PDB file of C-alpha atoms in Angstrom:
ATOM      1  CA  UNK N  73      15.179   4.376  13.669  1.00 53.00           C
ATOM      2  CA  UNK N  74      15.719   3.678  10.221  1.00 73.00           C
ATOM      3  CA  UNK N  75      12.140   3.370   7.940  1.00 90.00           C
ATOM      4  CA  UNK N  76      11.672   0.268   5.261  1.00 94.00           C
ATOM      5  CA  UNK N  77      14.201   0.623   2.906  1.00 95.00           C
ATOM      6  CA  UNK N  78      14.213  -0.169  -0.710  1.00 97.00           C
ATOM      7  CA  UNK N  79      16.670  -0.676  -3.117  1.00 96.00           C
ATOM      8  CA  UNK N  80      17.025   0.677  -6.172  1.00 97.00           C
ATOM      9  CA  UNK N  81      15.095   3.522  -6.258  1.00 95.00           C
ATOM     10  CA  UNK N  82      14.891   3.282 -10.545  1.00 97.00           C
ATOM     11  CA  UNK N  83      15.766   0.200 -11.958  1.00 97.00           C
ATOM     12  CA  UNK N  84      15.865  -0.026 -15.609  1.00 98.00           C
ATOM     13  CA  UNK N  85      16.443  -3.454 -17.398  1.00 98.00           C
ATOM     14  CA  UNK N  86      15.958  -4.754 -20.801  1.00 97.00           C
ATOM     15  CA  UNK N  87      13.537  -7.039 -22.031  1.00 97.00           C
ATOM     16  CA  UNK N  88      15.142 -10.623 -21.112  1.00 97.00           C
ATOM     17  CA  UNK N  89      17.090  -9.510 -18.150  1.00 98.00           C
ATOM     18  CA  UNK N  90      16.548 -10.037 -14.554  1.00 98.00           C
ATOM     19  CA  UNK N  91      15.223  -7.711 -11.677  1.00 98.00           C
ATOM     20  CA  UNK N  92      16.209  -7.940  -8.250  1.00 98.00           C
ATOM     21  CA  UNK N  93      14.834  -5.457  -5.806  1.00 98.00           C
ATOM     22  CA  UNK N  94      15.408  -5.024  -1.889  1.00 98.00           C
ATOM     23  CA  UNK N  95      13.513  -4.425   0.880  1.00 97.00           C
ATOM     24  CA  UNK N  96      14.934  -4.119   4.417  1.00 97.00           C
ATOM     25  CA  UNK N  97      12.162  -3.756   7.275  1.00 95.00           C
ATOM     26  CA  UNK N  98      12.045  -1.707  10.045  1.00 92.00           C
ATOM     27  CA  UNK N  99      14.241  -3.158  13.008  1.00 90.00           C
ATOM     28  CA  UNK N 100      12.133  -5.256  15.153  1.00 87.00           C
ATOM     29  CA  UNK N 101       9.916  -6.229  11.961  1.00 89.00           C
ATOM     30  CA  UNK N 102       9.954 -10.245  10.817  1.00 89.00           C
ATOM     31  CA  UNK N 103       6.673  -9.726   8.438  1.00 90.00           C
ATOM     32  CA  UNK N 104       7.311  -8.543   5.191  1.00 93.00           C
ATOM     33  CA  UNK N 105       4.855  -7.535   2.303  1.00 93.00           C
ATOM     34  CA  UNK N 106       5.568  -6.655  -1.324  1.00 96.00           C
ATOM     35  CA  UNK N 107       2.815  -5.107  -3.327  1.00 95.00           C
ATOM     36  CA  UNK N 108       2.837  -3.909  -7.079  1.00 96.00           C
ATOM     37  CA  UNK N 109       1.132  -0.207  -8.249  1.00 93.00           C
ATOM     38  CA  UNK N 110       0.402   0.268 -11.833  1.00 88.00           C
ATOM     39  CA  UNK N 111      -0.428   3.445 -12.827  1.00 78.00           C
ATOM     40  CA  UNK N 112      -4.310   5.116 -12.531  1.00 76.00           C
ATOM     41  CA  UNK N 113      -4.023   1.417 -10.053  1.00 81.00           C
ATOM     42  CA  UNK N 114      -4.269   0.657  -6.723  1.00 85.00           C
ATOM     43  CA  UNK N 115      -1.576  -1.410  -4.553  1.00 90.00           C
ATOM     44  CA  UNK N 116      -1.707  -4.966  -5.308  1.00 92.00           C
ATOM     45  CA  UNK N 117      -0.670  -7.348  -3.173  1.00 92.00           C
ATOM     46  CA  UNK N 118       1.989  -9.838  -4.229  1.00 95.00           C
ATOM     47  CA  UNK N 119       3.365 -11.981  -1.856  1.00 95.00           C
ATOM     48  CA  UNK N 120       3.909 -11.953   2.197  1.00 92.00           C
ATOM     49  CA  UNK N 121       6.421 -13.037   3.605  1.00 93.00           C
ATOM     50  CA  UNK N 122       8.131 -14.107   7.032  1.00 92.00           C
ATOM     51  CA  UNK N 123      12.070 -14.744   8.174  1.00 90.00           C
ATOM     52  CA  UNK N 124      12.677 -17.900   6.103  1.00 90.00           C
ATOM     53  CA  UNK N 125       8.806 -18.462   4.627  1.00 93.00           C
ATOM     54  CA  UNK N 126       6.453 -17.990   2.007  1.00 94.00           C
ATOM     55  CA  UNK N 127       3.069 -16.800   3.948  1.00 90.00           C
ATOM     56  CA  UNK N 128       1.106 -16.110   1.226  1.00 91.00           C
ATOM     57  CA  UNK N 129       2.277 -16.068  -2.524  1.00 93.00           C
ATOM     58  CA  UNK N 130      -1.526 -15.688  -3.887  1.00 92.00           C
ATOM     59  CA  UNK N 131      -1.120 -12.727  -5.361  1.00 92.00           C
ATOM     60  CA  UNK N 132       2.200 -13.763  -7.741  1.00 95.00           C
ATOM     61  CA  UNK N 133       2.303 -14.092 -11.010  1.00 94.00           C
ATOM     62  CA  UNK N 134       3.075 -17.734 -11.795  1.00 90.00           C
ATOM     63  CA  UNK N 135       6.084 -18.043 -13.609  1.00 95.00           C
ATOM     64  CA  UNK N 136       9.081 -15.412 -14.061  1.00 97.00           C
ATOM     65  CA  UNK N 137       8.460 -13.999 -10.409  1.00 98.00           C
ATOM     66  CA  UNK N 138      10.107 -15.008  -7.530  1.00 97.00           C
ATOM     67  CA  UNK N 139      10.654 -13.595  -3.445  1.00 97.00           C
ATOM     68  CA  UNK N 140      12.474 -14.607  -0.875  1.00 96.00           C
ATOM     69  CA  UNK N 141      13.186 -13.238   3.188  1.00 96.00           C
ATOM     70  CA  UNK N 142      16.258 -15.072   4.082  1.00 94.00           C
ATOM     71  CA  UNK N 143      17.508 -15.195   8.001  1.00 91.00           C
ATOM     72  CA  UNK N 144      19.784 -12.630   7.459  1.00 91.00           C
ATOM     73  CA  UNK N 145      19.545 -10.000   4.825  1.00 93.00           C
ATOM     74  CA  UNK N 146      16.884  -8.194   3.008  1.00 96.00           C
ATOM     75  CA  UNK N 147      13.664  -9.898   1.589  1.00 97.00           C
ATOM     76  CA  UNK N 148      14.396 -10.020  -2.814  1.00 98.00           C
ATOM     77  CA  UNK N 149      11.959  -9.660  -5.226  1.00 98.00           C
ATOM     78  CA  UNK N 150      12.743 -11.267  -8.002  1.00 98.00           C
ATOM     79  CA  UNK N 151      11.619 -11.036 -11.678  1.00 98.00           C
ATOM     80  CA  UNK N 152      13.623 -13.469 -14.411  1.00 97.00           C
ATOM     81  CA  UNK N 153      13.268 -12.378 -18.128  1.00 98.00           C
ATOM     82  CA  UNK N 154      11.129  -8.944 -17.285  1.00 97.00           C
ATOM     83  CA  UNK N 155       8.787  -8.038 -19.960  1.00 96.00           C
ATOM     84  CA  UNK N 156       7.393  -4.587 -20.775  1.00 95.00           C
ATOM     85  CA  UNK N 157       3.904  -5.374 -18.888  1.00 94.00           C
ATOM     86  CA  UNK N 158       6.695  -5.737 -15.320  1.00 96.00           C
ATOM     87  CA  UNK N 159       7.125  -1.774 -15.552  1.00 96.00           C
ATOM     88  CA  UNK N 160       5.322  -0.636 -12.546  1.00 96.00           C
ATOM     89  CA  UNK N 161       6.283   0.677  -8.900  1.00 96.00           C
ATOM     90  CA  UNK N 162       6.961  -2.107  -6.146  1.00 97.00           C
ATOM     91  CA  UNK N 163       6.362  -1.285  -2.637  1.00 96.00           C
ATOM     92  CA  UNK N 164       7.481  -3.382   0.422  1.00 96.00           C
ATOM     93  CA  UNK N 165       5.889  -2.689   3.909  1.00 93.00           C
ATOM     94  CA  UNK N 166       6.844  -4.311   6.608  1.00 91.00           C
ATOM     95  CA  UNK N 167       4.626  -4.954  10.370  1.00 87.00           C
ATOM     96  CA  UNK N 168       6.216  -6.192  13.652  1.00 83.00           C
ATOM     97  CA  UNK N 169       3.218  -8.574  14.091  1.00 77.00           C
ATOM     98  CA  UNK N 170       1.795 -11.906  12.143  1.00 71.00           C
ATOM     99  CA  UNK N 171      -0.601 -11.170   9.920  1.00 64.00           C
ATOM    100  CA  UNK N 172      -3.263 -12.001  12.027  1.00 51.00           C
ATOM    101  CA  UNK N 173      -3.002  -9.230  14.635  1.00 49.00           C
ATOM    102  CA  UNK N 174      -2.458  -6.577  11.119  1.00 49.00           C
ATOM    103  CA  UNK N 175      -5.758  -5.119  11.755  1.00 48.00           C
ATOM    104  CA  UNK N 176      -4.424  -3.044  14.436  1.00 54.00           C
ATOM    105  CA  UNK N 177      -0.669  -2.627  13.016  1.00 64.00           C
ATOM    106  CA  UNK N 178      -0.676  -0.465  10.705  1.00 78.00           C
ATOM    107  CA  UNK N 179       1.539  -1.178   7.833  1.00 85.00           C
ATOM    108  CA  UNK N 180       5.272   0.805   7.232  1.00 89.00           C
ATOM    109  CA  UNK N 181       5.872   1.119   3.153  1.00 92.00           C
ATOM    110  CA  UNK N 182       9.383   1.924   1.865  1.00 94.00           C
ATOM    111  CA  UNK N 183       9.344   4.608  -0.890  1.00 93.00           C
ATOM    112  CA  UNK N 184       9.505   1.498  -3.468  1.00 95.00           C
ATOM    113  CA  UNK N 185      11.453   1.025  -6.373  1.00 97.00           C
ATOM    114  CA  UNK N 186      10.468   2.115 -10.013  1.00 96.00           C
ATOM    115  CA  UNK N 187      10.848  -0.343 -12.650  1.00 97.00           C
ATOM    116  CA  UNK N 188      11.670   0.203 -16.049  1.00 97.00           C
ATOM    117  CA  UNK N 189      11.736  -2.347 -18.916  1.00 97.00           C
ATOM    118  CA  UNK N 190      13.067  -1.111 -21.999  1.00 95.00           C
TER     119      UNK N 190
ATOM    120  CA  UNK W   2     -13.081 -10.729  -4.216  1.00 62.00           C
ATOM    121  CA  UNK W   3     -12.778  -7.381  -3.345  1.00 77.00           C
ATOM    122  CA  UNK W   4     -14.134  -4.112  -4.811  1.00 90.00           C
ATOM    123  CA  UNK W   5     -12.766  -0.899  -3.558  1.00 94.00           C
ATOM    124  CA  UNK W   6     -14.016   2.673  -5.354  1.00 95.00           C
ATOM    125  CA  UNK W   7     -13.064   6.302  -4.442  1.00 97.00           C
ATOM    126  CA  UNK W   8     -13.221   8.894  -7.018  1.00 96.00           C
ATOM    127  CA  UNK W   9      -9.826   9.406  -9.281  1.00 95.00           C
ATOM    128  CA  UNK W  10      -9.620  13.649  -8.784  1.00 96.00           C
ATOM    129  CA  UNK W  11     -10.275  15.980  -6.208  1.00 97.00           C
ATOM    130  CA  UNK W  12      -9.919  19.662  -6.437  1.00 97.00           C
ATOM    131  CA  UNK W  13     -10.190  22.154  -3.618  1.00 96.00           C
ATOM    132  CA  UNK W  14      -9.073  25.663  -2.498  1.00 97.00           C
ATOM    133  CA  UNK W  15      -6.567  25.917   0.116  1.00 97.00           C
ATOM    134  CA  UNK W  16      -8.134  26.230   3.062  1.00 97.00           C
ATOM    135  CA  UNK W  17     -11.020  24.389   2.254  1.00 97.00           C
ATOM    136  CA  UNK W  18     -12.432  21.165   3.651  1.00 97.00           C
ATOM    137  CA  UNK W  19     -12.739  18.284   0.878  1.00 97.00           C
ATOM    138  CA  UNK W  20     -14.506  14.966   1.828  1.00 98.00           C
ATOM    139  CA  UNK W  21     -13.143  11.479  -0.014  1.00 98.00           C
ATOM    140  CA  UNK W  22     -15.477   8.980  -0.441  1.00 98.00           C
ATOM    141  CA  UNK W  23     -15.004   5.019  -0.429  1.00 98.00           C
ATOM    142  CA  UNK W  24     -16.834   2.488  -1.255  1.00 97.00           C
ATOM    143  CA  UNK W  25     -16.069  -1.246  -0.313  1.00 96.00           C
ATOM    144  CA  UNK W  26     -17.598  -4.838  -1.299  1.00 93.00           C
ATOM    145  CA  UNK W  27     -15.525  -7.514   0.704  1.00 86.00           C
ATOM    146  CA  UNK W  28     -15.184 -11.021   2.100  1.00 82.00           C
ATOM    147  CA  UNK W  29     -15.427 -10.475   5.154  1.00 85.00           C
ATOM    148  CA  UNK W  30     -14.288  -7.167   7.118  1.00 88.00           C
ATOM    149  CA  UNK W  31     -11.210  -6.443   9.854  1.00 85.00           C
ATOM    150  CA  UNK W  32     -10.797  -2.765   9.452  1.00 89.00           C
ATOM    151  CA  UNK W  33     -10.137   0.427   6.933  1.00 92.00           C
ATOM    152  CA  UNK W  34      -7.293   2.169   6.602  1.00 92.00           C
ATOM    153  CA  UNK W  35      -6.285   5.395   4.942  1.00 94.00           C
ATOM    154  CA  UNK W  36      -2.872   6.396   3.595  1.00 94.00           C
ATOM    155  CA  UNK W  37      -1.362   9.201   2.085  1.00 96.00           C
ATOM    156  CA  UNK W  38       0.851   8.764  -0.606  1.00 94.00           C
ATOM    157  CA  UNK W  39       2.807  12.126  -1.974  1.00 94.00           C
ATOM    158  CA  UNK W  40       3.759  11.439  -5.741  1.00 88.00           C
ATOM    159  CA  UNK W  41       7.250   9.393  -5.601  1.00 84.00           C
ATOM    160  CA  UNK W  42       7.273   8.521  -2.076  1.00 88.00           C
ATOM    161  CA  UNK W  43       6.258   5.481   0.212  1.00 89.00           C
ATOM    162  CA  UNK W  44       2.127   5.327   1.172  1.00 92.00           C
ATOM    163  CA  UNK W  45       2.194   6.695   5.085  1.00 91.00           C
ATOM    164  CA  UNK W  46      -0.602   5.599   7.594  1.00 90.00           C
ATOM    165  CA  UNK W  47      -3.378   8.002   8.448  1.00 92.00           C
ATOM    166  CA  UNK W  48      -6.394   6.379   9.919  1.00 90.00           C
ATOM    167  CA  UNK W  49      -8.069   3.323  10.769  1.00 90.00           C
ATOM    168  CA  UNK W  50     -11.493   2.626  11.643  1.00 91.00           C
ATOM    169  CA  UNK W  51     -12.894  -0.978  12.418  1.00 89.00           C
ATOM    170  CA  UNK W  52     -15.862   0.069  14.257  1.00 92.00           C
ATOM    171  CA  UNK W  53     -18.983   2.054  12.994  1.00 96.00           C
ATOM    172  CA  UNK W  54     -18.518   6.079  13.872  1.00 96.00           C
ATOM    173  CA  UNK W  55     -16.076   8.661  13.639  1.00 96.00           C
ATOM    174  CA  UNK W  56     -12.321   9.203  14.114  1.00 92.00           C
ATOM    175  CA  UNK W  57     -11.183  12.745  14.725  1.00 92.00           C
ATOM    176  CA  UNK W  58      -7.084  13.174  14.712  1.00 88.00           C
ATOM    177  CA  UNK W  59      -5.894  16.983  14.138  1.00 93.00           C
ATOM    178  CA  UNK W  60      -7.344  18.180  10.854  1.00 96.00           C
ATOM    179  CA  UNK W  61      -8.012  14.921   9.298  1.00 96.00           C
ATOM    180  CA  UNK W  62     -10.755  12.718  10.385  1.00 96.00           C
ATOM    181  CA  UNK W  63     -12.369   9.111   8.944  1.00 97.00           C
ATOM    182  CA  UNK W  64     -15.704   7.569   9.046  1.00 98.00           C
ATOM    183  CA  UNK W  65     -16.954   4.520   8.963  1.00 97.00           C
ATOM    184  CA  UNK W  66     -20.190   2.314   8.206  1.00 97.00           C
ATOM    185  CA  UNK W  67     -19.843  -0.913   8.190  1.00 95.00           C
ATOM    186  CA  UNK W  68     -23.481  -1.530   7.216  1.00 95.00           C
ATOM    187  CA  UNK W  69     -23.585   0.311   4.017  1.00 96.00           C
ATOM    188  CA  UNK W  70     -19.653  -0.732   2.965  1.00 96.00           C
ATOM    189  CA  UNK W  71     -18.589   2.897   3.224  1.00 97.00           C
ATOM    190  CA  UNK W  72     -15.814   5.577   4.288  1.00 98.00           C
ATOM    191  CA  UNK W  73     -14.723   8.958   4.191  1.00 98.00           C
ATOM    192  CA  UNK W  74     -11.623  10.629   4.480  1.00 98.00           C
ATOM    193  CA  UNK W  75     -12.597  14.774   5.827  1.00 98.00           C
ATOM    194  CA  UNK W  76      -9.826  17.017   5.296  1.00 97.00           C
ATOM    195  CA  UNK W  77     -10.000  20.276   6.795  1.00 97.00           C
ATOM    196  CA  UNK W  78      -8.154  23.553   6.426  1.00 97.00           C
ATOM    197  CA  UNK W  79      -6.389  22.175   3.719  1.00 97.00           C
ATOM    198  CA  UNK W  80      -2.958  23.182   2.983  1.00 97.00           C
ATOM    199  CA  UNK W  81      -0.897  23.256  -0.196  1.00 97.00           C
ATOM    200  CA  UNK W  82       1.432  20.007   1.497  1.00 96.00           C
ATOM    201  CA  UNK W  83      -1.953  18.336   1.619  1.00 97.00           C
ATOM    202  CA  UNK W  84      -1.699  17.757  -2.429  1.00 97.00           C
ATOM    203  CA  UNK W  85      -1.275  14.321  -2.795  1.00 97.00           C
ATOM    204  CA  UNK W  86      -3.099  10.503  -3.515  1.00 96.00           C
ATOM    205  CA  UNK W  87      -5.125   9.163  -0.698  1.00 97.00           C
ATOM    206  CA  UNK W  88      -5.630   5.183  -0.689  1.00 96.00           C
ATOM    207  CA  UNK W  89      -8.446   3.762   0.814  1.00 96.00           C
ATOM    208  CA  UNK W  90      -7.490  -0.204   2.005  1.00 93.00           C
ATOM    209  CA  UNK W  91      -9.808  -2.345   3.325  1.00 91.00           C
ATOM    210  CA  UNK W  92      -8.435  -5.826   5.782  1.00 86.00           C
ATOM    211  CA  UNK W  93     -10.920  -8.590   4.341  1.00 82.00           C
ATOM    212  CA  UNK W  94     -11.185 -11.904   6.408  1.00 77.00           C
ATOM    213  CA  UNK W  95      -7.888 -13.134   5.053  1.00 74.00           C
ATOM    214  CA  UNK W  96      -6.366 -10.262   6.619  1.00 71.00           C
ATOM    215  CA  UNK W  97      -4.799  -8.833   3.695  1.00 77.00           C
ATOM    216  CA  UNK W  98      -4.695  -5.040   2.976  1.00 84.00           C
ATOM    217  CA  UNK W  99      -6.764  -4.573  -0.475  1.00 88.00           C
ATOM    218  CA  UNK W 100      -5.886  -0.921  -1.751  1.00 91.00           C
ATOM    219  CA  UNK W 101      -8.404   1.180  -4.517  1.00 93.00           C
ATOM    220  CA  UNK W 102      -6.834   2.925  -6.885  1.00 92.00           C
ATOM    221  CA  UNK W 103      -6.564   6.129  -4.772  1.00 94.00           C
ATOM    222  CA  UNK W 104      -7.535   9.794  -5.098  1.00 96.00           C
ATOM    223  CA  UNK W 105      -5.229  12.911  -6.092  1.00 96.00           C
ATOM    224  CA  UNK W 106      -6.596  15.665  -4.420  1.00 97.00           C
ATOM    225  CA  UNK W 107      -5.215  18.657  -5.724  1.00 97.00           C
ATOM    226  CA  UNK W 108      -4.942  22.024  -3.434  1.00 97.00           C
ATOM    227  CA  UNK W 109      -4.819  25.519  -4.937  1.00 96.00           C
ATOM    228  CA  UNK W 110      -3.948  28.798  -3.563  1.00 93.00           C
TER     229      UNK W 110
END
């Protein structure tokens, strides 16, 4: 039973360029979660997400930063013309329960993805 | 808004118990959780604790008071593995996970 899996692990772009990272839940999990970690910072949360819908996007920047959880594929992050400040780990977790019921579902992270921007 | 402190460092001798605090100011409350996060690799559940008291699960064990907006993470007979950040996360009332920055607790022989 295959964890959350991100992908890249390191992802280095150049100021300008675009970031796309992927997170694939756990089978059996339709909630998906992606959080940002600066470092000497916690987790912040970004955006959650279910098959097809924006839950909650209050914690996204408002322009350059994007996410989507189609109906078949992984859930994207996306970040258009990445500036230095967008270096940072993302993390996606994912729960087999709405949010509602999270209290007692824990969450399951994926090892993240590391960006760079040169 | 929501405020979430634990210290930055902890040191402590292998073998050793080490206690980390937290300290929470929330909208509203639906539970704390504690994760361990080894440098490079994906947070992993350890505890949670929605009512008042304590949890006891092998060598690791988490309080809670709800009253006074505080946890603790007790590590005993600590082990050299045991080297790593531990996130304190609290569930507010919009049921979002709100992380502090974390602790490294570092073990030494």
């Amino acid at each position: 039973n295959a964890g959350v899996m991100q992908n890249p692990r390191h992802l280095v772009r150049r100021r300008g360029q675009e970031a796309r990272l992927r997170c694939s839940p756990m089978k059996g999990h339709s909630h998906v979660y992606w959080y940002r970690q600066l470092p000497e910072e916690g987790l912040k949360f970004m955006v959650y997400l279910q098959k097809e819908n924006i839950i909650d996007e209050s914690g996204m920047p408002k322009e350059r930063f994007s996410a989507e959880f189609p109906k078949e594929g992984p859930s994207i992050l996306r970040i258009q013309q990445v500036v230095r400040g967008d270096s940072a780990a993302y993390f996606c977790a994912s729960s087999p329960l709405p949010r509602v019921s999270a209290p007692r579902e824990k969450l399951f992270f994926g090892s993240g993805t590391q960006l760079s921007v040169l | 808004g929501q405020n979430i402190d634990q210290p930055t460092e902890m040191t402590a001798t292998e073998g050793a118990i080490v206690q980390i605090n937290c300290t929470y100011q929330t909208s509203g409350f639906n539970g704390l959780f504690w994760y361990q996060q080894h440098a490079g690799e994906a947070p992993t559940f350890l505890s949670y604790n929605v009512l008042d008291g304590l949890e006891e699960k092998g060598r690791f064990s988490s309080f809670l008071s709800r009253s006074k907006g505080y946890s603790y993470l007790l590590l005993k007979e600590l082990q050299m593995k045991d080297s790593a950040s531990y996130l304190c996360a609290v569930c507010g009332n919009d049921y979002k996970l709100s992380f502090g920055a974390g602790t490294t607790v570092t073990v030494r022989a």
